[in-house]
Coordinates of C-alpha atoms and ligand atoms in Angstrom, one line a residue:
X28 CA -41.1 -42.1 14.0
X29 CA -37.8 -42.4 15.5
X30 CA -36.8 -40.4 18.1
X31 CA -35.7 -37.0 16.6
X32 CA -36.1 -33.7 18.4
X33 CA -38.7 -31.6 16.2
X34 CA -40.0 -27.7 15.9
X35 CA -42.5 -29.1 18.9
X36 CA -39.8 -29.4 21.2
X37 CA -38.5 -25.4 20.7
X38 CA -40.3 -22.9 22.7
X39 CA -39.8 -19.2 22.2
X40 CA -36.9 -18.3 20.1
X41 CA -37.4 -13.9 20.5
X42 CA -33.7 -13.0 20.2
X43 CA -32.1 -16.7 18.9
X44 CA -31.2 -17.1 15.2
X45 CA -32.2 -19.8 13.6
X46 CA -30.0 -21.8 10.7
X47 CA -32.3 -23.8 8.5
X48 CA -31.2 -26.0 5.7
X49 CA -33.4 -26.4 3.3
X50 CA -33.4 -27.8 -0.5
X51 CA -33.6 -24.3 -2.8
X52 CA -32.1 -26.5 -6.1
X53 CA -35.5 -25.3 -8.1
X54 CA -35.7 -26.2 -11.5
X55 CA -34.3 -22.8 -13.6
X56 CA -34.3 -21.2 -17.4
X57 CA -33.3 -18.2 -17.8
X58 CA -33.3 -16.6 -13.6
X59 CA -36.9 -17.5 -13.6
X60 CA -38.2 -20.6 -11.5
X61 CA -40.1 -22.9 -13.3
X62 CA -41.4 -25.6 -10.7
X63 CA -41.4 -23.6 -7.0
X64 CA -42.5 -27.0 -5.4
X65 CA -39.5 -26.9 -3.0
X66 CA -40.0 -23.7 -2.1
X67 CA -43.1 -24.7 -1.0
X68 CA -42.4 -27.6 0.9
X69 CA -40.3 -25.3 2.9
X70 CA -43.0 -23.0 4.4
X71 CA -44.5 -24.7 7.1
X72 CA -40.6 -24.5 8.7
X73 CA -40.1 -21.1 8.0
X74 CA -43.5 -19.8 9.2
X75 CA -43.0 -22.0 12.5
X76 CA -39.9 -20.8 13.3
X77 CA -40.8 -17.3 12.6
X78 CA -44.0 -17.9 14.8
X79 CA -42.0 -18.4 17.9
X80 CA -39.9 -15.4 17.0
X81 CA -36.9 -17.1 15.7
X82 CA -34.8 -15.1 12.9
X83 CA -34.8 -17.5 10.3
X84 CA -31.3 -18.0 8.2
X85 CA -32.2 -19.9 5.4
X86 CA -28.8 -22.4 3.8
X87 CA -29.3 -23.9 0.2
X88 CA -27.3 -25.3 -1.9
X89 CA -28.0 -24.2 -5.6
X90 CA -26.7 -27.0 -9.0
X91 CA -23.0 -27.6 -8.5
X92 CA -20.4 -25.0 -8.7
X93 CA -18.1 -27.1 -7.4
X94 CA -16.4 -24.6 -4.3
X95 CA -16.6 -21.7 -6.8
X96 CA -18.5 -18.6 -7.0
X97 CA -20.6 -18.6 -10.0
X98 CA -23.0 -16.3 -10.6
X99 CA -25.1 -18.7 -12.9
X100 CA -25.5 -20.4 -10.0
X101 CA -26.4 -17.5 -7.0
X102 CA -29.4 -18.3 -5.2
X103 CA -30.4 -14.6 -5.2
X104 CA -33.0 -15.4 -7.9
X105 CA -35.2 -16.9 -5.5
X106 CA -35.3 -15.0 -2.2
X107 CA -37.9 -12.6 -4.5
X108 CA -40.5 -15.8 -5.4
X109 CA -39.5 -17.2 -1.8
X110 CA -40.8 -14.0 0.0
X111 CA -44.3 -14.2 -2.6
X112 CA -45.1 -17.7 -1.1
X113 CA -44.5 -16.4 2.4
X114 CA -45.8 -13.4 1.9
X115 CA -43.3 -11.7 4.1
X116 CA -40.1 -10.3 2.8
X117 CA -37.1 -12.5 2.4
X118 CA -33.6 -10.4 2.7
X119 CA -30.8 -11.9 0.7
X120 CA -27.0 -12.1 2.4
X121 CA -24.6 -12.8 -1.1
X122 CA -22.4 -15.0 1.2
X123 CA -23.2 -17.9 3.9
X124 CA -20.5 -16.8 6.3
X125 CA -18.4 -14.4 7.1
X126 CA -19.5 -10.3 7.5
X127 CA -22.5 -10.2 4.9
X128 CA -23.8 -13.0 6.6
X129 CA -23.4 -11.8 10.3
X130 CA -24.8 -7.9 9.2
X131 CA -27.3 -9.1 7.0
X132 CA -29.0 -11.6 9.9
X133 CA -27.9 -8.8 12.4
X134 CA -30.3 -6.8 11.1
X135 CA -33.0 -9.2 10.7
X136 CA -36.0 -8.6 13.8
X137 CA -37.5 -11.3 15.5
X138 CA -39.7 -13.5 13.3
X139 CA -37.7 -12.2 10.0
X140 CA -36.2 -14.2 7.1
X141 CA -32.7 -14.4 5.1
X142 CA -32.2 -16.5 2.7
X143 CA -28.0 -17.2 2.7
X144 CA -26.1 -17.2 -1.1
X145 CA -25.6 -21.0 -2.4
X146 CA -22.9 -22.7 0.2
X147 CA -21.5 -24.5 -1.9
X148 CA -19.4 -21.6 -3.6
X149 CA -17.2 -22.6 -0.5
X150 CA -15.1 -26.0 -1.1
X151 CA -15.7 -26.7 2.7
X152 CA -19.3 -27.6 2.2
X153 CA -19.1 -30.6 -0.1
X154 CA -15.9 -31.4 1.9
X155 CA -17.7 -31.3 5.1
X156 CA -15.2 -29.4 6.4
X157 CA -14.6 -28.9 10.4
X158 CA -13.4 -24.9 10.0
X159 CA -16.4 -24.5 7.3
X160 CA -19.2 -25.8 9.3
X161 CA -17.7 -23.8 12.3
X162 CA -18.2 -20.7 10.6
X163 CA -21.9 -21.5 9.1
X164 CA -22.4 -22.2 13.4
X165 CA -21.5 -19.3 14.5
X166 CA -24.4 -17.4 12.2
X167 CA -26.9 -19.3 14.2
X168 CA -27.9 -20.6 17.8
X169 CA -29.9 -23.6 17.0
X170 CA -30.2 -25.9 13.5
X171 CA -32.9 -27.3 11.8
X172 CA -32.7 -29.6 8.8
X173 CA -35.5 -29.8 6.1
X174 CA -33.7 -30.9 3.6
X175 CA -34.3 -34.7 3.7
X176 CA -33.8 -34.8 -0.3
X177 CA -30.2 -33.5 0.6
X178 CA -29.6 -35.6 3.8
X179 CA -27.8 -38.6 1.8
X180 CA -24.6 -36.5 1.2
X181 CA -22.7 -35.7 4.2
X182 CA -22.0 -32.1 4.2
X183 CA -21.3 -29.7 6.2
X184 CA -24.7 -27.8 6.0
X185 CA -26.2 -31.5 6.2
X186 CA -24.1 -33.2 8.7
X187 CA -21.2 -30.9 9.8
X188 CA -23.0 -28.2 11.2
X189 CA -25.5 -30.7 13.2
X190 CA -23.0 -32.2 15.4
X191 CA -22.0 -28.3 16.7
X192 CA -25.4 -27.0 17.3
X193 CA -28.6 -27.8 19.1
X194 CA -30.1 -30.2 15.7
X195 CA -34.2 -30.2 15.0
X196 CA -36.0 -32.0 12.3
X197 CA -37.8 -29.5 10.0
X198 CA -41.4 -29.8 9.3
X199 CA -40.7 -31.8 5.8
X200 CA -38.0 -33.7 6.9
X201 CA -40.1 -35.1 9.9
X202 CA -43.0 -36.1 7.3
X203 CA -40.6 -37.4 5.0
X204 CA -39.5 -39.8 8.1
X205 CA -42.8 -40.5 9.9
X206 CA -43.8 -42.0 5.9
X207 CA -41.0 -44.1 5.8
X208 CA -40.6 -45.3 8.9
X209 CA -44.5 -46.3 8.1
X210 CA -43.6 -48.2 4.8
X211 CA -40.4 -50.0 5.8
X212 CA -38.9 -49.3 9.2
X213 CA -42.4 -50.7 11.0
X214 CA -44.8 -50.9 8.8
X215 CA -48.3 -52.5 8.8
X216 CA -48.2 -55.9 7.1
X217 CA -48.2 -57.8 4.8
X218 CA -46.1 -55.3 2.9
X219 CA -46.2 -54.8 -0.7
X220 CA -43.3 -53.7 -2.7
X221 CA -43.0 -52.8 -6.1
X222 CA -39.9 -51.9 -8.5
X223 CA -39.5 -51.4 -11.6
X224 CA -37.5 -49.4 -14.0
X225 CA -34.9 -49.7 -16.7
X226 CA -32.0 -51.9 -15.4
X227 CA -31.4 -54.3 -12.4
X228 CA -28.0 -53.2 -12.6
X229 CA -29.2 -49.5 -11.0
X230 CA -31.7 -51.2 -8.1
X231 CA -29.4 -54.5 -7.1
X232 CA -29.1 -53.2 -3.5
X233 CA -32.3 -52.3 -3.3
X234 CA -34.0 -55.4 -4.3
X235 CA -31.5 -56.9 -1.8
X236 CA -32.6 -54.8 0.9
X237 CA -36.4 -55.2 0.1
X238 CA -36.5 -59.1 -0.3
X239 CA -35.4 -59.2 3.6
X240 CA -37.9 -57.0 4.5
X241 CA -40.8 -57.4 2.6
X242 CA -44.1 -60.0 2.2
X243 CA -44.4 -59.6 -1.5
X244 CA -42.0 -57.9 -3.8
X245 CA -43.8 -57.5 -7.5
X246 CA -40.5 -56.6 -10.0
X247 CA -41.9 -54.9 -13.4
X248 CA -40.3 -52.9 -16.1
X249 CA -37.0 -53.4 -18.2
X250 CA -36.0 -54.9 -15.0
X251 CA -38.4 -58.2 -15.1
X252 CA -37.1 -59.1 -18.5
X253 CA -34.0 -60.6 -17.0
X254 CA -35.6 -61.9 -14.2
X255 CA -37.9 -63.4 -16.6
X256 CA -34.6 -64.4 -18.8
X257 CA -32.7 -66.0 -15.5
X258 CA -36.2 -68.0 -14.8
X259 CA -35.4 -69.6 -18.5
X260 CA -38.0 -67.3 -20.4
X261 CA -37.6 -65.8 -23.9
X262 CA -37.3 -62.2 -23.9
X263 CA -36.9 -61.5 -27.5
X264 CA -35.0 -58.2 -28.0
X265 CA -35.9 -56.4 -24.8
X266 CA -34.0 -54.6 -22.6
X267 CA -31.7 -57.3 -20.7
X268 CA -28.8 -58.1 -18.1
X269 CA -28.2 -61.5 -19.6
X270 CA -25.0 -61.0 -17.6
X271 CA -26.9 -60.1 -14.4
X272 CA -29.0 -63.8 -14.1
X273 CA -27.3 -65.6 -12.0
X274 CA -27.9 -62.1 -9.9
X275 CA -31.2 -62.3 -10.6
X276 CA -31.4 -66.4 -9.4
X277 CA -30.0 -64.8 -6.2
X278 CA -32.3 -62.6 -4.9
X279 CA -35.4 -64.9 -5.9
X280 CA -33.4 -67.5 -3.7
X281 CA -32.9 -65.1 -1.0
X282 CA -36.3 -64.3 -0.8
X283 CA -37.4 -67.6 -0.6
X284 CA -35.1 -68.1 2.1
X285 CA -36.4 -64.6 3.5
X286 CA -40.2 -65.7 3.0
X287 CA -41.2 -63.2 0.7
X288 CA -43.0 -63.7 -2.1
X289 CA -41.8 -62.6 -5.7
X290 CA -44.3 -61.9 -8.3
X291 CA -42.8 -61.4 -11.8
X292 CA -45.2 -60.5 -14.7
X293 CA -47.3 -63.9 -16.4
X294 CA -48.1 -61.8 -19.4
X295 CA -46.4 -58.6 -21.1
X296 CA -47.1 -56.4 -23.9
X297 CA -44.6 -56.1 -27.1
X298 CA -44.0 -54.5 -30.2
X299 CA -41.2 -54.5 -32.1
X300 CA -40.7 -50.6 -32.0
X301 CA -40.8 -48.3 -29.4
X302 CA -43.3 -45.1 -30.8
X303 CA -46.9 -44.1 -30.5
X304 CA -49.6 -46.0 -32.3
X305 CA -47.2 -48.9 -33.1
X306 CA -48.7 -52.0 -33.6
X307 CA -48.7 -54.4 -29.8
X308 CA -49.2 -58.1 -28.8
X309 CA -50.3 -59.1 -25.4
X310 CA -48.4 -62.5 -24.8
X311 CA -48.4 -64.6 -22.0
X312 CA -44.6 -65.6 -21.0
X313 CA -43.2 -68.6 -22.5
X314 CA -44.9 -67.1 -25.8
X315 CA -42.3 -64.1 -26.5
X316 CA -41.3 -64.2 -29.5
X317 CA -37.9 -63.6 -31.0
X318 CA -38.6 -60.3 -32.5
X319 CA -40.5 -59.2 -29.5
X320 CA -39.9 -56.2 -27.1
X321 CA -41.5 -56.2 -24.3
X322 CA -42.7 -52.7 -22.8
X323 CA -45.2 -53.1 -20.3
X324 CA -46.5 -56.1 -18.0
X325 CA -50.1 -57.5 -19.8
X326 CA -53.3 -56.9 -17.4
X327 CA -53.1 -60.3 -15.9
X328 CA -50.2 -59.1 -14.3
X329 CA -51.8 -55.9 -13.5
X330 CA -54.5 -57.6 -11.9
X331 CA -52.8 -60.1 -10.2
X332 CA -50.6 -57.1 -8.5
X333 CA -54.0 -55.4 -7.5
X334 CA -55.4 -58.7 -6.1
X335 CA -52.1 -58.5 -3.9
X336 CA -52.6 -54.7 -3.2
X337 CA -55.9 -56.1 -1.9
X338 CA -54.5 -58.2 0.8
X339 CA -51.7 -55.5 1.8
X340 CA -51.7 -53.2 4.7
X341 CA -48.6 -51.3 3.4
X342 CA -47.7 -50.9 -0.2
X343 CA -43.9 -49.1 -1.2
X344 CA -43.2 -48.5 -4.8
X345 CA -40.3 -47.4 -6.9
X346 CA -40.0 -47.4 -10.9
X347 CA -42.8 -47.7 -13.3
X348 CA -44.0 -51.3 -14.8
X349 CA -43.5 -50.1 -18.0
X350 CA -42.5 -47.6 -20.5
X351 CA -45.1 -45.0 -19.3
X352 CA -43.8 -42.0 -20.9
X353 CA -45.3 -44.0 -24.9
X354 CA -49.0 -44.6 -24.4
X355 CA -50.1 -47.3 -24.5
X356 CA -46.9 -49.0 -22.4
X357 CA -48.4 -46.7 -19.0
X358 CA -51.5 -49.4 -19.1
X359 CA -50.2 -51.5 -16.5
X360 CA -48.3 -48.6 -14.1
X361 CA -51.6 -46.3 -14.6
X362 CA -53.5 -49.1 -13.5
X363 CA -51.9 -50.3 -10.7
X364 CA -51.4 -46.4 -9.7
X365 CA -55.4 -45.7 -9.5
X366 CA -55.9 -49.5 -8.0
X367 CA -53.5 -48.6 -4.8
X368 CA -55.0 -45.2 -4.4
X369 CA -58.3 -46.3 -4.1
X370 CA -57.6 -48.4 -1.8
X371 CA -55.9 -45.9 0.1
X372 CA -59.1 -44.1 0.3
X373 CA -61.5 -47.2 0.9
X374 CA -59.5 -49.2 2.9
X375 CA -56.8 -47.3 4.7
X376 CA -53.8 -48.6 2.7
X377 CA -50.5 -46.9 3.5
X378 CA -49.1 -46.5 0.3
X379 CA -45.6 -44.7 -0.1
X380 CA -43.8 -43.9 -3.4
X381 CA -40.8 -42.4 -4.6
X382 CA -38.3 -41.8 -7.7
X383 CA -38.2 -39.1 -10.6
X384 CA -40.0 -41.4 -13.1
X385 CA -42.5 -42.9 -10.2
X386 CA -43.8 -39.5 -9.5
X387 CA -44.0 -38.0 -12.8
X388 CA -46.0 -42.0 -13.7
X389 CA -48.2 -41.3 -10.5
X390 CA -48.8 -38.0 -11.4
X391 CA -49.8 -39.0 -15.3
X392 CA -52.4 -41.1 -13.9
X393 CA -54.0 -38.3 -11.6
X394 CA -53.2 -40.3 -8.1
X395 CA -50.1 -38.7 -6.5
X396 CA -52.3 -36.7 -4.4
X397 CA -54.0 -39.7 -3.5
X398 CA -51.2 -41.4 -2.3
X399 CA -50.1 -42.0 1.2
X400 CA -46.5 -39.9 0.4
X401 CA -44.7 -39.7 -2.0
X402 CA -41.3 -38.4 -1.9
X403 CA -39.5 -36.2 -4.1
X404 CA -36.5 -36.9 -2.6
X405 CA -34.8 -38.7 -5.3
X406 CA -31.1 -39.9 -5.0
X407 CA -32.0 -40.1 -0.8
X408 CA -35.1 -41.8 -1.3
X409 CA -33.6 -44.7 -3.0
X410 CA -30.5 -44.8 -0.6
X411 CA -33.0 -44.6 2.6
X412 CA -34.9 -48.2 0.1
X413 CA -31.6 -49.6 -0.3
X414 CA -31.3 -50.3 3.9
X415 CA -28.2 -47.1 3.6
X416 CA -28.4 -45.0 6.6
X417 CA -28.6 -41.7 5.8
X418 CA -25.9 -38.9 6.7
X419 CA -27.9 -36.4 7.5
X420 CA -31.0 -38.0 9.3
X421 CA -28.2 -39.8 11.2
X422 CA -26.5 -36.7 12.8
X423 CA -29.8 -35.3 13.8
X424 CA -30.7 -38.0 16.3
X425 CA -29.9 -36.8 20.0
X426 CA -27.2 -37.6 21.5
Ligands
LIG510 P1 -37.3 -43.9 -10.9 O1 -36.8 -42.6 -11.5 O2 -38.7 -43.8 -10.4 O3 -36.4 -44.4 -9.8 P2 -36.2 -45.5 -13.0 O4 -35.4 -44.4 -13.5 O5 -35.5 -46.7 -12.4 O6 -37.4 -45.0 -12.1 O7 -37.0 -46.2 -14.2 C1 -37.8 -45.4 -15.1 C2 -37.6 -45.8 -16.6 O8 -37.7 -47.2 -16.8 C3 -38.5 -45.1 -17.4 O9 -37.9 -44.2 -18.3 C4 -39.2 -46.2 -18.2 O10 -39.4 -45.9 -19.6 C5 -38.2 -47.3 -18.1 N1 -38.8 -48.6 -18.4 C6 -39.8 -49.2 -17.7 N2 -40.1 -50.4 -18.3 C7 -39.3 -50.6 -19.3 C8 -39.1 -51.6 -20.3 N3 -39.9 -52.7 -20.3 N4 -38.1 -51.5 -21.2 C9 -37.3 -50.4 -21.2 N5 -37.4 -49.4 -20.3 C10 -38.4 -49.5 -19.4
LIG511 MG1 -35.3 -42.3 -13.1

């Protein structure tokens, strides 16, 4: 991984506070959490820190109340679910700065928890404000960042307040980078990338980025129909960017030029409806037909990906090959999902993924477990795939 100063590299904290951002923005109906998955993440951080005697201030930021107090928004919901998981008690400061903060962590002993009210009910966070991050310092002696999934905005909490006190990489922000410094910064090869997804209109930079440093790059999804339509094929009525083909001839040049291999689908599945139980064709391309919509690449293609997973060292994937939320358009993403993990398991592929609708595919076909990592991270995940160096990772490297 690259160099980053880590928990490993703290000793004994007895007396020092701690300020640790972390990413608290749970799913929530009605004050009651109903995915704690964050929370979770967050634990092996917070008992470390606590083990070495550290008082542990916990900074979140909770939906958007844009620089305003809102109580719809308070974090103080989930200091009581937060201190269940730890199974310590977690106090609850209703401001990030200023006297609630300072009293509430003053009375805090060593190895206890706080979990600060959402910072961004001050403007100065999403402004990244110097004064702001100044006064979120002075609650602490040391910062740690776990919050990779928050570390491609540059706020205060997640940039500011790293460049004004010691900076550490939390326990899930150091996994998080260790996995993708495995799939793309030096990964094993050859490499195996695949993207899919609606539109290439959403993942241009990315498939930029990835034909420059990839082996094989297979593109799937609504995204391969105007690849597929660029290349001269019929797509029927699917999903297209007729206006994006020239873009489309440029990154298959480009990766010609960049010796990496493009693999777009040979046969796809249509129907003419989207819906379950509608009536599908399995065509080879060139035999799309002018009614057609294509929602998932045909099992040639599947296999032909797998055959490619077979030579691979290092597969990264982002966006489903198909519509995988309608059955039976998951065929192709399920199959390629259980392919790559069991060849995690049998043959020590490194197999990273990442994106909303990739994790909720990988988890509909039982693998995410199975997986190398895969990151929830979202919105930072695909900036850290489109080559974008992140704010947040980038103020925690020493200086
Ligand atoms: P992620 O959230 O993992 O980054 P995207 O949001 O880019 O992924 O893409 C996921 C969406 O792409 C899904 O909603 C899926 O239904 C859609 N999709 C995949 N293949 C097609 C297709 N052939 N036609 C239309 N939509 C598709
Ligand atoms: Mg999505």
């Amino acid at each position: 991984m690259p160099a980053f100063h880590t928990i490993d590299d703290l000793g004994d904290l007895t007396g020092k506070t701690a300020l640790v951002r972390v990413d608290f923005n749970v799913p929530m109906e009605g004050g009651r959490i109903t995915d704690d998955t964050r929370l979770r993440v967050a634990l092996p951080t917070i008992r470390d820190l606590c083990a070495k005697g550290a008082k542990v201030a916990l900074l979140a930021h909770f939906d958007r109340p844009k620089g305003k107090r809102a109580p719809t928004m308070s974090l103080a919901p989930v200091a009581g679910p937060l201190s269940e998981l730890l199974g310590a008690h977690v106090a609850f400061a209703d401001d990030c700065v200023g006297e609630a903060a300072k009293s509430t962590i003053a009375a805090l002993g060593p190895g206890q928890v706080v979990l600060l009210e959402n910072v961004r009910f001050h403007p100065g966070e999403e402004e990244n404000d110097s004064q702001f991050a100044a006064a979120l310092a002075q609650e602490g002696d040391l910062y740690v960042n776990d919050a990779f999934s928050a570390a491609h905005r540059a706020h205060a909490s997640t940039e500011g307040l790293a460049h004004l006190l010691p900076a550490y990489a939390g326990r899930s922000m150091q996994r998080e980078l260790v996995a993708l410094d495995l799939a793309l910064g030096a990964p094993k090869r050859p490499v195996v990338g695949i993207v899919g997804g609606s539109k290439v209109s959403t993942k241009l930079d990315l498939l930029q980025n990835l034909v420059a440093k990839l082996d094989t790059l297979a593109i799937g999804g609504g995204m391969a129909n105007t690849f597929l339509y660029a290349m001269g094929h019929p797509v029927g009525e699917s999903l297209c960017e007729k206006d994006l083909a020239d873009t489309a001839r440029d990154i298959i040049a480009e990766a010609g030029r960049k010796s990496c291999e493009i693999l777009l689908p040979i046969d796809v599945v249509c129907a003419d409806a989207l819906g379950p139980g509608v009536e599908t064709a399995t065509r080879d391309i060139g035999d799309v037909r002018p009614s057609d919509k294509i929602f998932d690449a045909g099992s040639k293609s599947a296999a032909r990906l797998n055959a490619a997973i077979d030579l691979a060292h290092t597969v990264i994937w982002n966006g489903p090959l198909g519509v995988f939320e309608i059955p039976p358009f998951d065929a192709a993403t399920v199959s390629v999902a259980r392919h790559t993990a069991e060849r995690v398991k049998s043959a020590g592929l490194i197999a990273v993924a990442g994106g909303g609708d990739t994790v909720a595919a990988l988890h509909a076909a039982g693998v995410a477990d199975d997986f190398s990592f895969v990151s929830t991270a979202g919105g930072a995940f695909l900036e850290w795939m489109e080559g974008k160096a992140l704010p947040g990772v980038e103020a925690l490297r020493p200086r």
